[in-house]
PDB file of C-alpha atoms in Angstrom:
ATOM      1  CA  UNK E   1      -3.221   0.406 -16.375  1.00  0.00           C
ATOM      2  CA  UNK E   2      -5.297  -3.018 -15.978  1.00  0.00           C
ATOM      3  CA  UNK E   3      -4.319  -4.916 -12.612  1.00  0.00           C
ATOM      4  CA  UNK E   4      -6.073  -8.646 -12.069  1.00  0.00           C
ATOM      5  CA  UNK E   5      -7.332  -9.364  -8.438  1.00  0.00           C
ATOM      6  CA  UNK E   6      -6.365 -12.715  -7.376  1.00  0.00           C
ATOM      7  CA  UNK E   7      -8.784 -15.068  -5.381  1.00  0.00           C
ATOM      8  CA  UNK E   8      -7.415 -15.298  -2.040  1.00  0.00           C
ATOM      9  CA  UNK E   9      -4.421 -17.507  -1.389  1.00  0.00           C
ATOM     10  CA  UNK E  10      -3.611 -18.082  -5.127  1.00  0.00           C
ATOM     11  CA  UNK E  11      -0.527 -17.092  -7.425  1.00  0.00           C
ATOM     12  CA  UNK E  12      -0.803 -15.815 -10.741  1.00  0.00           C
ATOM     13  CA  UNK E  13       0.654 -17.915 -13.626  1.00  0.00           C
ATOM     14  CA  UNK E  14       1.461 -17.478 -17.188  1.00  0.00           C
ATOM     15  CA  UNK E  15      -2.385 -18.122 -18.178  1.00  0.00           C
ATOM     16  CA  UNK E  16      -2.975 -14.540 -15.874  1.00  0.00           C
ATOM     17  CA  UNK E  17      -0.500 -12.400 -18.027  1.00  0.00           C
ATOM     18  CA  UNK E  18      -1.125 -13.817 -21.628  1.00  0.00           C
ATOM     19  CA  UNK E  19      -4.782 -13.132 -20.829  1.00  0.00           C
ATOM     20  CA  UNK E  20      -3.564  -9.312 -19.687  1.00  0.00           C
ATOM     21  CA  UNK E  21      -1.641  -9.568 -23.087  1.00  0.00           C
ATOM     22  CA  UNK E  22      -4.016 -10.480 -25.216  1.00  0.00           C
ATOM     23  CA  UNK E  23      -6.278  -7.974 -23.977  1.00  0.00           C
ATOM     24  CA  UNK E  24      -3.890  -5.191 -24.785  1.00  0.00           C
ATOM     25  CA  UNK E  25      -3.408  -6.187 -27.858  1.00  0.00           C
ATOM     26  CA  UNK E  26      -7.044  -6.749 -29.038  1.00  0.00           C
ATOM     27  CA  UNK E  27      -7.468  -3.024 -27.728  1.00  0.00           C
ATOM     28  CA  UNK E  28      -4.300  -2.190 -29.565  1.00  0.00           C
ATOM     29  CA  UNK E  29      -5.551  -2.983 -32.801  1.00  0.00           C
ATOM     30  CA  UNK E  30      -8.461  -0.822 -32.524  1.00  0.00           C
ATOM     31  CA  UNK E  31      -6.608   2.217 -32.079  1.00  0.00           C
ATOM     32  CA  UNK E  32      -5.002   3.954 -34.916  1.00  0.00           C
ATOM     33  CA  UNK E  33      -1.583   2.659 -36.377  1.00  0.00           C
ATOM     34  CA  UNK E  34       1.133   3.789 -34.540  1.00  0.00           C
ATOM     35  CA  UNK E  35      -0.361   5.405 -32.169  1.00  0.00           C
ATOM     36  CA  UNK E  36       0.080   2.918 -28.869  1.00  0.00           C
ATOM     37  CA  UNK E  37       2.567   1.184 -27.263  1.00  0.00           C
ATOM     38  CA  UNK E  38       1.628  -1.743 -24.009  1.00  0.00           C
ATOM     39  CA  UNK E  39       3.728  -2.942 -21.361  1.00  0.00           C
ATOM     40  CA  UNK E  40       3.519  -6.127 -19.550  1.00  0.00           C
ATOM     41  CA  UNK E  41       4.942  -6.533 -16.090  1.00  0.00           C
ATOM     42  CA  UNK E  42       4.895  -8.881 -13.254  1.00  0.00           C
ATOM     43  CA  UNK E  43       1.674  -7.498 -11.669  1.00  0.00           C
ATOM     44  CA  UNK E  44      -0.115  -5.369 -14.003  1.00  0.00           C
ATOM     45  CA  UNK E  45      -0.423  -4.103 -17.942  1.00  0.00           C
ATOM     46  CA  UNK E  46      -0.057  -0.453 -19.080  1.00  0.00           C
ATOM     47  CA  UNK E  47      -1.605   0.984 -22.426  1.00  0.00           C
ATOM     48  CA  UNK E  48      -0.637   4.310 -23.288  1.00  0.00           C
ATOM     49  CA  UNK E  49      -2.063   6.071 -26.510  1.00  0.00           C
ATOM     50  CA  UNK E  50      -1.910   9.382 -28.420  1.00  0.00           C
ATOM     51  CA  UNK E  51      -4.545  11.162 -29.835  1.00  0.00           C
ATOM     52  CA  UNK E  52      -4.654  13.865 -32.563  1.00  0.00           C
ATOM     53  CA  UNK E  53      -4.972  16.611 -30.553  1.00  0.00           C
ATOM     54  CA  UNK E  54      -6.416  16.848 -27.005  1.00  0.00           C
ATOM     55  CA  UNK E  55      -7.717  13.565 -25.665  1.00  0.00           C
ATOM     56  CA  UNK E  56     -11.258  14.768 -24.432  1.00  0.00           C
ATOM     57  CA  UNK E  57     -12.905  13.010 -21.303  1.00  0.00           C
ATOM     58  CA  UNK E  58     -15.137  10.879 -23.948  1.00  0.00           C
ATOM     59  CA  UNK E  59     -12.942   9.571 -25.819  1.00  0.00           C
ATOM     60  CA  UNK E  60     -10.495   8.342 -22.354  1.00  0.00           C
ATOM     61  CA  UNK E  61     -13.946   6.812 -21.323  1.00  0.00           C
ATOM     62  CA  UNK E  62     -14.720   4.965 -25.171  1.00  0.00           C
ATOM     63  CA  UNK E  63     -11.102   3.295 -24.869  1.00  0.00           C
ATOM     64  CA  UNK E  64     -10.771   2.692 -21.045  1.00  0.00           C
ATOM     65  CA  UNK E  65     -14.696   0.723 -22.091  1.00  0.00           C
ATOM     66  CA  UNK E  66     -13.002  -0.929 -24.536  1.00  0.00           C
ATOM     67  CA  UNK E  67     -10.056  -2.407 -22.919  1.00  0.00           C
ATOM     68  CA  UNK E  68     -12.307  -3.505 -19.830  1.00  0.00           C
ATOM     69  CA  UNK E  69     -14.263  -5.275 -22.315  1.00  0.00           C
ATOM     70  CA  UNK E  70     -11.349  -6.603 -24.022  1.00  0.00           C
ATOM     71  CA  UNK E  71      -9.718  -7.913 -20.478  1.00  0.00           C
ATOM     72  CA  UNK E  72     -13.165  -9.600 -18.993  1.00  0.00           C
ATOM     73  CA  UNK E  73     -13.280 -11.665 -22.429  1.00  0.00           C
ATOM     74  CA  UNK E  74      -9.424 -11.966 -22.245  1.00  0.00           C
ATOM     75  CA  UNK E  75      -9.738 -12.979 -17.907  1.00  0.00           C
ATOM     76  CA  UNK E  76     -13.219 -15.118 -17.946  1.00  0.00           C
ATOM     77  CA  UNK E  77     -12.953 -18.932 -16.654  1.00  0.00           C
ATOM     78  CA  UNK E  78      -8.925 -18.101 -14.623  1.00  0.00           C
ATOM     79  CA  UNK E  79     -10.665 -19.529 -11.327  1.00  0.00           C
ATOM     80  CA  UNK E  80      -7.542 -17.690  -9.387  1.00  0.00           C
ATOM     81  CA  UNK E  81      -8.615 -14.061 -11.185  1.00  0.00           C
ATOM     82  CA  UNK E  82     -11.853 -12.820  -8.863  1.00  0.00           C
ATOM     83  CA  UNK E  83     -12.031  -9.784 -11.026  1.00  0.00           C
ATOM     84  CA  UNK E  84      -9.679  -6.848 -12.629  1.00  0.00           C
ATOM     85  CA  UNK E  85      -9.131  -3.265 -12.186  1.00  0.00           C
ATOM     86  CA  UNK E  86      -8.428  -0.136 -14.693  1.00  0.00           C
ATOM     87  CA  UNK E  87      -6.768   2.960 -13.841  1.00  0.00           C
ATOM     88  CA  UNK E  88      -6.873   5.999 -16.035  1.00  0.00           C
ATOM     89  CA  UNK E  89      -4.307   8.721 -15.719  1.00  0.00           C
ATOM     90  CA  UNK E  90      -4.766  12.640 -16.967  1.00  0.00           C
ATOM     91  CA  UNK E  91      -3.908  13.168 -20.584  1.00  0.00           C
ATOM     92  CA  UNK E  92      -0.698  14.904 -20.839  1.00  0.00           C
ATOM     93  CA  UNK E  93       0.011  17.015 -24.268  1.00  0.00           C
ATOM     94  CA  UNK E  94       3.614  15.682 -24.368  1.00  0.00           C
ATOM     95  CA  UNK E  95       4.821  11.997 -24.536  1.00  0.00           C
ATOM     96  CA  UNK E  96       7.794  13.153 -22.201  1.00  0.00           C
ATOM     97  CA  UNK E  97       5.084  13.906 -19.499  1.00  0.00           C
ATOM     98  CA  UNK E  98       3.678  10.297 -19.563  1.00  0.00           C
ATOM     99  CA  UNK E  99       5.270   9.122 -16.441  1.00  0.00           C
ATOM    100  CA  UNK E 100       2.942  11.180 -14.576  1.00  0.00           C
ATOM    101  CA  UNK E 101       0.149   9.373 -16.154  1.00  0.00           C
ATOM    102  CA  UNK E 102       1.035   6.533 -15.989  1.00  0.00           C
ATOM    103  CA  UNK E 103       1.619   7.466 -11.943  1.00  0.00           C
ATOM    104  CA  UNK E 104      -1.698   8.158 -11.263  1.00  0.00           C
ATOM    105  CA  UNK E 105      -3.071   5.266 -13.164  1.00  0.00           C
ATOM    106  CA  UNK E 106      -1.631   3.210 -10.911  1.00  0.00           C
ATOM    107  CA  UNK E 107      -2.318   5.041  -7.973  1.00  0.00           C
ATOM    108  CA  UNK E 108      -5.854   4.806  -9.152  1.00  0.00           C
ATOM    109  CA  UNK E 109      -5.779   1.257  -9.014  1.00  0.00           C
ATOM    110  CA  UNK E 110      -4.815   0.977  -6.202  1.00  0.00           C
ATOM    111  CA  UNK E 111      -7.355   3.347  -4.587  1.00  0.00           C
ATOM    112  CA  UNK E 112      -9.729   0.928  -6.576  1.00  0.00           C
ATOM    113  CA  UNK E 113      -8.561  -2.463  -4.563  1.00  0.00           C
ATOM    114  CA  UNK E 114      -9.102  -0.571  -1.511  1.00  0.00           C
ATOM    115  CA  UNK E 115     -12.212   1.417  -2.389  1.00  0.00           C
ATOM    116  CA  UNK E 116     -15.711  -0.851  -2.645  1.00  0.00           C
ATOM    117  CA  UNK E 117     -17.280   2.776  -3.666  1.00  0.00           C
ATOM    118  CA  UNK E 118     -14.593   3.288  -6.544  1.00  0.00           C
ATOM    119  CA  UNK E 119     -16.085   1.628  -9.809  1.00  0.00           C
ATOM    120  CA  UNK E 120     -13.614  -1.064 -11.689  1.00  0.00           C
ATOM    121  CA  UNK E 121     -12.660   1.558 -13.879  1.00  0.00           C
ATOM    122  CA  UNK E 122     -11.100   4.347 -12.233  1.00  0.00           C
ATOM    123  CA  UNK E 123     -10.050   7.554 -13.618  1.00  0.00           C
ATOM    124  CA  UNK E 124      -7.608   9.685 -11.525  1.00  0.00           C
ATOM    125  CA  UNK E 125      -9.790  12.962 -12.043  1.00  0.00           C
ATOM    126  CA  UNK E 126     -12.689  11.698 -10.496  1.00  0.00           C
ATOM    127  CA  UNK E 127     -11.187   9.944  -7.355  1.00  0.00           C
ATOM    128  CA  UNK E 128     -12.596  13.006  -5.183  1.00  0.00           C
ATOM    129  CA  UNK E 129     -11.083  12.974  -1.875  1.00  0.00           C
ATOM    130  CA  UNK E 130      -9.100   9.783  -2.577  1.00  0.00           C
ATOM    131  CA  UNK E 131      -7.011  11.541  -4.901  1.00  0.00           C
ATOM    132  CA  UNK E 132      -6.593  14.039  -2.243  1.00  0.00           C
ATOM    133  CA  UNK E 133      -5.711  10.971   0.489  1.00  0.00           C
ATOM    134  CA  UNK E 134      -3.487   9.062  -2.015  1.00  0.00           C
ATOM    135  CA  UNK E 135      -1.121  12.020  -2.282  1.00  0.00           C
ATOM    136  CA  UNK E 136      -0.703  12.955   1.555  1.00  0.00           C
ATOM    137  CA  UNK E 137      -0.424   9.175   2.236  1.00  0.00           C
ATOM    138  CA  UNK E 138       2.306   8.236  -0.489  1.00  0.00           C
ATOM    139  CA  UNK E 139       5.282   9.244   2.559  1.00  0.00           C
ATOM    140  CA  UNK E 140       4.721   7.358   5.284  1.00  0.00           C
ATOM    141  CA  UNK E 141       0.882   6.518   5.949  1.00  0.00           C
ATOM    142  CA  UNK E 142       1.762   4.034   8.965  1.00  0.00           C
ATOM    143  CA  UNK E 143       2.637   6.541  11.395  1.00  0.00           C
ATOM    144  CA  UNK E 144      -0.485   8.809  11.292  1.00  0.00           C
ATOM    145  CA  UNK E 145      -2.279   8.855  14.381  1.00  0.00           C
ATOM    146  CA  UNK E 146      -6.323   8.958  13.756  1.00  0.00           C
ATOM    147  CA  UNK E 147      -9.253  10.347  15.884  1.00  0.00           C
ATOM    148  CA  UNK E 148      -8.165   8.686  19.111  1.00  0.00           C
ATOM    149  CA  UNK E 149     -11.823   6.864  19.392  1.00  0.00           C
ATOM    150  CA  UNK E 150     -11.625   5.613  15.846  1.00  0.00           C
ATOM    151  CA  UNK E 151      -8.105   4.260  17.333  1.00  0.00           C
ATOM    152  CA  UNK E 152      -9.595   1.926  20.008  1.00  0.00           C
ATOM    153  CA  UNK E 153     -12.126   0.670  17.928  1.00  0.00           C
ATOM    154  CA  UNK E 154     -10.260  -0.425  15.132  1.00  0.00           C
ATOM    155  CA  UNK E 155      -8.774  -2.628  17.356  1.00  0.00           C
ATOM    156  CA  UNK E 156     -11.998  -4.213  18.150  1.00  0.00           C
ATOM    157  CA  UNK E 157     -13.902  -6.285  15.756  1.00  0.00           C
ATOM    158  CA  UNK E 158     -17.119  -6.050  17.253  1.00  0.00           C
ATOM    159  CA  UNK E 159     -17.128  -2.157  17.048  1.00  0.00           C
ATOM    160  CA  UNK E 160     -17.131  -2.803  13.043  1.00  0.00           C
ATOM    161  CA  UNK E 161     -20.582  -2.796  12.236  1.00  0.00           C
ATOM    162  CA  UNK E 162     -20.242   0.235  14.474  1.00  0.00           C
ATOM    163  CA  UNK E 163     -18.188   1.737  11.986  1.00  0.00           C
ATOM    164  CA  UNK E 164     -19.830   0.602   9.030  1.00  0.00           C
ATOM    165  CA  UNK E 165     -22.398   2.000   9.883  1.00  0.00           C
ATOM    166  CA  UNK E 166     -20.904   5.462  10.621  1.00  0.00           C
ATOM    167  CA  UNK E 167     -19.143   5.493   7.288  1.00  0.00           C
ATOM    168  CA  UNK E 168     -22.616   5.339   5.560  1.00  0.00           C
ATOM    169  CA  UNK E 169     -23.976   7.497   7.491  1.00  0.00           C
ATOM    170  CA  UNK E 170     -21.183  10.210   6.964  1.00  0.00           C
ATOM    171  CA  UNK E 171     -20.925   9.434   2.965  1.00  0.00           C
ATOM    172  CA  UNK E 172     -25.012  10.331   2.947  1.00  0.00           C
ATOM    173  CA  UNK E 173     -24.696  13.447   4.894  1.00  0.00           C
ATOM    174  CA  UNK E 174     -25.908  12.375   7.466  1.00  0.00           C
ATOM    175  CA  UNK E 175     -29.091  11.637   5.937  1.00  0.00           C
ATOM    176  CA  UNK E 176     -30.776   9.019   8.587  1.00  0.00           C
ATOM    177  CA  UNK E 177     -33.786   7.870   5.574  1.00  0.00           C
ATOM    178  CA  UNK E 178     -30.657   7.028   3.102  1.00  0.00           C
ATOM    179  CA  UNK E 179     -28.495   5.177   5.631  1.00  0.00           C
ATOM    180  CA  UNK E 180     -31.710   3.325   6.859  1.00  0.00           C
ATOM    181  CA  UNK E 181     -32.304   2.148   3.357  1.00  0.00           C
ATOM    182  CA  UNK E 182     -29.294   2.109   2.285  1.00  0.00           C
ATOM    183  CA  UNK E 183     -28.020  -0.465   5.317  1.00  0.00           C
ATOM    184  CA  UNK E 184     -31.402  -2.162   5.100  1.00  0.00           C
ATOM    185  CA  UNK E 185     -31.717  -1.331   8.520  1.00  0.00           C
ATOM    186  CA  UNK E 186     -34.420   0.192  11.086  1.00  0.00           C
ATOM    187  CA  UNK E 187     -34.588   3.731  11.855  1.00  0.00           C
ATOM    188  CA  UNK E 188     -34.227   2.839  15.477  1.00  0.00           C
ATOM    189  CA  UNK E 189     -31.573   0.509  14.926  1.00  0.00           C
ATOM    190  CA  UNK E 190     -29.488   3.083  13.174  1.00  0.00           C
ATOM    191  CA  UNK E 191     -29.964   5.630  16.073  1.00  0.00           C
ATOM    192  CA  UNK E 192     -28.747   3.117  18.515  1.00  0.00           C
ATOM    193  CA  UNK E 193     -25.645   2.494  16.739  1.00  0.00           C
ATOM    194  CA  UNK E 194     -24.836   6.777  16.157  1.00  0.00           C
ATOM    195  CA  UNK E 195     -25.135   6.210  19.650  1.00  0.00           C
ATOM    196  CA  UNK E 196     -23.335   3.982  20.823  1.00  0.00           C
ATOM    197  CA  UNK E 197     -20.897   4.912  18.440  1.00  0.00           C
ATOM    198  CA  UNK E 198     -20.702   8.199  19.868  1.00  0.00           C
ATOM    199  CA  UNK E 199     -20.527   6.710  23.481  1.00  0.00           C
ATOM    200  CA  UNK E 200     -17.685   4.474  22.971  1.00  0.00           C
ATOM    201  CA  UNK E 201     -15.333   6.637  21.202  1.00  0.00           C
ATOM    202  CA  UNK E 202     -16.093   9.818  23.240  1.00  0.00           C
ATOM    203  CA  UNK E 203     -17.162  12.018  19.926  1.00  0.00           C
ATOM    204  CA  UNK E 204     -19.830  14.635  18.755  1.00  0.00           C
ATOM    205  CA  UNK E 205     -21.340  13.993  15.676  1.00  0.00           C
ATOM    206  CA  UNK E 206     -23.216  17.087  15.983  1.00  0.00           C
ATOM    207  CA  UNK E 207     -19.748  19.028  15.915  1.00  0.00           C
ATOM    208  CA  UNK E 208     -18.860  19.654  12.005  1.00  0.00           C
ATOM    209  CA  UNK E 209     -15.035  19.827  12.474  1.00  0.00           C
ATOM    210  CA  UNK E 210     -15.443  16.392  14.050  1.00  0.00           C
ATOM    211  CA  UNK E 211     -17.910  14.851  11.994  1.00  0.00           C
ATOM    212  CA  UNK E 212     -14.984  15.846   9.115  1.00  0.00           C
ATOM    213  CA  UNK E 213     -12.301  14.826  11.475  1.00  0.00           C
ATOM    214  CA  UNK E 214     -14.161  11.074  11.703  1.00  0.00           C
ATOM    215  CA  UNK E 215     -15.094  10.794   8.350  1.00  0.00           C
ATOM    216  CA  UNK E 216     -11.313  11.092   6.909  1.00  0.00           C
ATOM    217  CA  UNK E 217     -10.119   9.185   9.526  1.00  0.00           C
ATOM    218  CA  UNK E 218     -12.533   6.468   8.047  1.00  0.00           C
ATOM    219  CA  UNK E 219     -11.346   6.899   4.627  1.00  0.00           C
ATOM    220  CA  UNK E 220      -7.799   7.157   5.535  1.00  0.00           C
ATOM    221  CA  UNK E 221      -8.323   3.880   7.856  1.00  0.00           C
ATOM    222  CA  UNK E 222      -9.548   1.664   4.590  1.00  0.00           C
ATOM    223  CA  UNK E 223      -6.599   3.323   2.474  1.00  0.00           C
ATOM    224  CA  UNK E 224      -4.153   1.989   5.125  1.00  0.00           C
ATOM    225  CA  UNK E 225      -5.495  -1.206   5.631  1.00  0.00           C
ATOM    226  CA  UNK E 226      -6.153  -0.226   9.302  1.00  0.00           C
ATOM    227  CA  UNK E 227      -9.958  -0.845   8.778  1.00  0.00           C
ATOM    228  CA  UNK E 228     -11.206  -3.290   6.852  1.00  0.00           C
ATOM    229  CA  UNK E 229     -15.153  -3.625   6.695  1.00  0.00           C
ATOM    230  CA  UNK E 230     -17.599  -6.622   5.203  1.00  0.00           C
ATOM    231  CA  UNK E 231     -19.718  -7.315   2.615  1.00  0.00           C
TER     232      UNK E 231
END
């Protein structure tokens, strides 16, 4: 599945999906005769393609490659496309199973758009814990109620480099050096804002249960839209 991010503030128009289209095809024609059908639809295009056999994880990556190829040609100079996304479902042994590809090709997409940690091409099995997140969230994400310190300072923007910085710091392991340099920031400076972190939403980074508790909360914050950081 190939989804084009829009500039802010801009439609699509036909230029956007003939661009999708011809990138399909071009990647079409490379793949053996009769052996792939495309789809375009008002926001995104799907490719789905048989193999002989079992699709193995090198040859998913060769043709995802060659269709995000195909769609940066197909996309370059459309001043309302910033950039475009693939997702890449499991392989499924029977074409009657291809819905749930196709499923969690989109899914990964959209994990991608909210992700700046997912790469432009993303493949379902290697989503991690935001494969995990996507599925407990597809209900009825609105009405989950976070870490209650995380709460009050997502409704403050001047907590976010606060939690920025936190996020980091829990992705590295807590690995002060790697945040530091990572950040671009002073050792100090990075101490002060664990800190103060820790002071203004009442938490114990030195507890594991919380430190896990926190870092989902984080992750389930950007997946909801709840928590939006810079840069």
């Amino acid at each position: 599945m190939a989804r084009p991010v829009l500039t802010p503030d801009t439609e699509p128009d036909d230029r956007v999906w003939l661009a999708l289209e011809r990138a399909l095809v071009n990647t079409r024609h490379r793949l053996p005769a009769r052996h792939a059908v495309h789809l375009v639809s008002h926001s995104d295009g799907v490719l789905l393609f048989g193999t002989e056999g079992e699709a193995d994880e090198l040859t998913v990556n060769r043709w995802a490659s060659q269709f995000d190829h195909a769609l940066q040609t197909a996309l370059a100079g459309l001043e309302q496309v910033s950039s475009s996304l693939i997702g890449v479902g499991q392989p499924r042994p029977e074409l009657a199973q291809a819905r749930g590809s196709y499923l969690e090709a989109d899914q990964a997409a959209r994990i991608a758009a909210s992700m700046p940690d997912v790469t432009r091409i993303a493949r379902w099995s290697q989503l991690g814990i935001y494969r995990v997140l996507a599925q407990l969230l597809s209900q009825d994400p609105g009405e989950l109620v976070l870490h209650p310190g995380l709460e009050r300072l997502f409704t403050n923007p001047e907590a976010l480099p606060l939690l920025q910085t936190l996020e980091t710091y829990l992705d590295l392991s807590g690995n002060a050096r790697a945040t530091s340099e990572r950040l671009k920031l002073h050792r100090t400076s990075l101490y002060y804002r664990i800190q103060r972190f820790e002071h203004l939403a009442d938490a114990n980074l030195k507890d594991g249960n919380e430190r896990l508790c926190l870092h989902l909360g984080l992750k389930i914050a950007r997946f909801t839209g709840r928590y939006r950081p810079v840069g």
